[in-house]
Amino acid sequence: MNVGDAAQRSGLPAKTIRYYEEIGLIAPARATNGYRDYSGDDIHRLAFLRRARNLGFSIDDCRQLMALYQDRGRASADVREIAAAHVTAIEEKVRELQSMRSTLQKLIHACHGDNRPDCPILDDMAGSPGDRAVSARP
């Protein structure tokens, strides 16, 4: 099947499918006319990649997960290790986002939100006068 059909069946845009081929995540056969010819197995791999990416796995993680998926002699501990590392990264990102939210909530609370030009939100982003002097240096 062509890339349009593969896109429809896998739920991925054709551009993404071509990118995955370019970086070596998939390798569809080529028809005699040179066009890509996606098989049912290719569609299954594309759906696997779509799900992994939707779970937030990086391209490198997807590459490792795909290799493990295709290796029937794999140890599930290897898969678990990748997934656990990803959860740790997600938890760190959640902490960072919570910290950003907290800071922004405090700044919003400190802002009068009126017609005056003074703004604690912008002042905070600009940093202290000493910070500006340091960052302005080449």
Coordinates of C-alpha atoms in Angstrom, one line a residue:
M1 CA 0.0 0.0 0.0
N2 CA 1.1 3.6 -0.6
V3 CA 2.0 6.2 2.1
G4 CA -1.5 7.7 2.0
D5 CA -3.1 4.3 2.8
A6 CA -0.5 3.6 5.4
A7 CA -1.2 7.0 7.0
Q8 CA -4.9 6.3 7.1
R9 CA -4.5 2.8 8.6
S10 CA -1.8 3.7 11.1
G11 CA -3.3 7.1 12.2
L12 CA 0.0 8.9 11.5
P13 CA 0.5 11.7 9.0
A14 CA 2.3 10.8 5.8
K15 CA 5.0 13.3 6.7
T16 CA 5.7 11.6 10.0
I17 CA 5.8 8.2 8.2
R18 CA 8.4 9.5 5.8
Y19 CA 10.4 11.0 8.7
Y20 CA 10.3 7.6 10.5
E21 CA 11.7 6.0 7.3
E22 CA 14.3 8.7 6.9
I23 CA 15.7 8.1 10.5
G24 CA 15.5 4.3 10.1
L25 CA 12.6 3.5 12.4
I26 CA 10.8 1.7 9.6
A27 CA 12.0 0.4 6.2
P28 CA 9.1 -0.3 3.8
A29 CA 9.7 -2.3 0.7
R30 CA 9.9 -0.4 -2.6
A31 CA 7.8 -1.3 -5.6
T32 CA 9.3 -1.7 -9.0
N33 CA 8.4 1.9 -9.8
G34 CA 10.4 3.1 -6.7
Y35 CA 7.4 4.0 -4.6
R36 CA 7.1 2.9 -1.0
D37 CA 5.1 -0.3 -0.5
Y38 CA 3.9 -0.6 3.1
S39 CA 2.9 -4.0 4.4
G40 CA 0.6 -5.0 7.2
D41 CA 3.7 -5.5 9.4
D42 CA 4.8 -1.9 8.6
I43 CA 1.4 -0.6 9.6
H44 CA 1.7 -2.6 12.9
R45 CA 5.1 -1.0 13.5
L46 CA 3.7 2.5 12.7
A47 CA 0.8 2.0 15.1
F48 CA 3.4 0.8 17.8
L49 CA 5.4 4.0 17.2
R50 CA 2.3 6.2 17.3
R51 CA 1.3 4.7 20.7
A52 CA 4.9 5.0 22.1
R53 CA 5.1 8.6 20.9
N54 CA 1.7 9.4 22.4
L55 CA 3.0 8.1 25.7
G56 CA 5.8 10.7 25.4
F57 CA 8.7 8.3 24.6
S58 CA 11.6 10.0 22.7
I59 CA 12.6 8.9 19.2
D60 CA 15.7 7.1 20.8
D61 CA 13.5 5.4 23.3
C62 CA 11.1 4.3 20.5
R63 CA 14.1 2.9 18.6
Q64 CA 15.1 0.9 21.6
L65 CA 11.5 -0.2 22.3
M66 CA 11.0 -1.2 18.7
A67 CA 14.2 -3.3 18.7
L68 CA 13.1 -5.0 22.0
Y69 CA 9.6 -5.6 20.6
Q70 CA 11.1 -7.3 17.5
D71 CA 13.5 -9.4 19.6
R72 CA 11.7 -12.4 20.9
G73 CA 14.7 -13.2 23.1
R74 CA 14.4 -9.9 25.0
A75 CA 14.3 -9.6 28.7
S76 CA 11.2 -7.7 29.9
A77 CA 13.5 -6.1 32.5
D78 CA 15.1 -4.1 29.6
V79 CA 11.7 -2.8 28.6
R80 CA 10.8 -2.0 32.2
E81 CA 14.0 -0.1 32.7
I82 CA 13.2 2.2 29.7
A83 CA 9.6 2.7 30.9
A84 CA 10.7 3.4 34.5
A85 CA 13.3 6.0 33.3
H86 CA 10.6 7.7 31.3
V87 CA 8.3 7.9 34.3
T88 CA 11.1 9.4 36.3
A89 CA 11.6 12.1 33.6
I90 CA 7.8 12.7 33.5
E91 CA 7.8 13.1 37.3
E92 CA 10.6 15.7 37.1
K93 CA 8.8 17.6 34.4
V94 CA 5.6 17.6 36.5
R95 CA 7.7 19.1 39.4
E96 CA 9.1 21.7 37.1
L97 CA 5.6 22.6 35.8
Q98 CA 4.2 22.8 39.3
S99 CA 7.0 25.1 40.3
M100 CA 6.3 27.3 37.2
R101 CA 2.6 27.4 38.1
S102 CA 3.3 28.3 41.7
T103 CA 5.6 31.2 40.7
L104 CA 3.2 32.5 38.1
Q105 CA 0.3 32.3 40.5
K106 CA 2.3 34.4 43.1
L107 CA 3.2 36.9 40.4
I108 CA -0.4 37.2 39.2
H109 CA -1.5 37.7 42.8
A110 CA 1.1 40.5 43.2
C111 CA 0.0 42.3 40.0
H112 CA -2.7 44.9 40.4
G113 CA -3.9 44.4 36.9
D114 CA -4.9 48.0 36.5
N115 CA -3.8 50.8 34.2
R116 CA -0.6 51.6 36.0
P117 CA 2.7 50.7 34.1
D118 CA 4.4 49.0 37.0
C119 CA 4.2 45.2 36.7
P120 CA 5.6 42.7 39.1
I121 CA 5.3 40.0 36.5
L122 CA 7.6 41.8 34.0
D123 CA 9.9 42.9 36.8
D124 CA 10.4 39.3 37.9
M125 CA 11.1 38.2 34.3
A126 CA 13.6 41.0 34.0
G127 CA 15.3 39.9 37.2
S128 CA 17.0 42.2 39.7
P129 CA 19.0 45.2 38.5
G130 CA 22.1 43.3 39.3
D131 CA 21.0 40.4 37.1
R132 CA 20.3 42.7 34.2
A133 CA 23.7 44.2 34.4
V134 CA 25.3 40.7 34.4
S135 CA 23.2 39.4 31.5
A136 CA 23.8 42.6 29.5
R137 CA 27.6 42.0 29.4
P138 CA 29.0 40.3 26.3

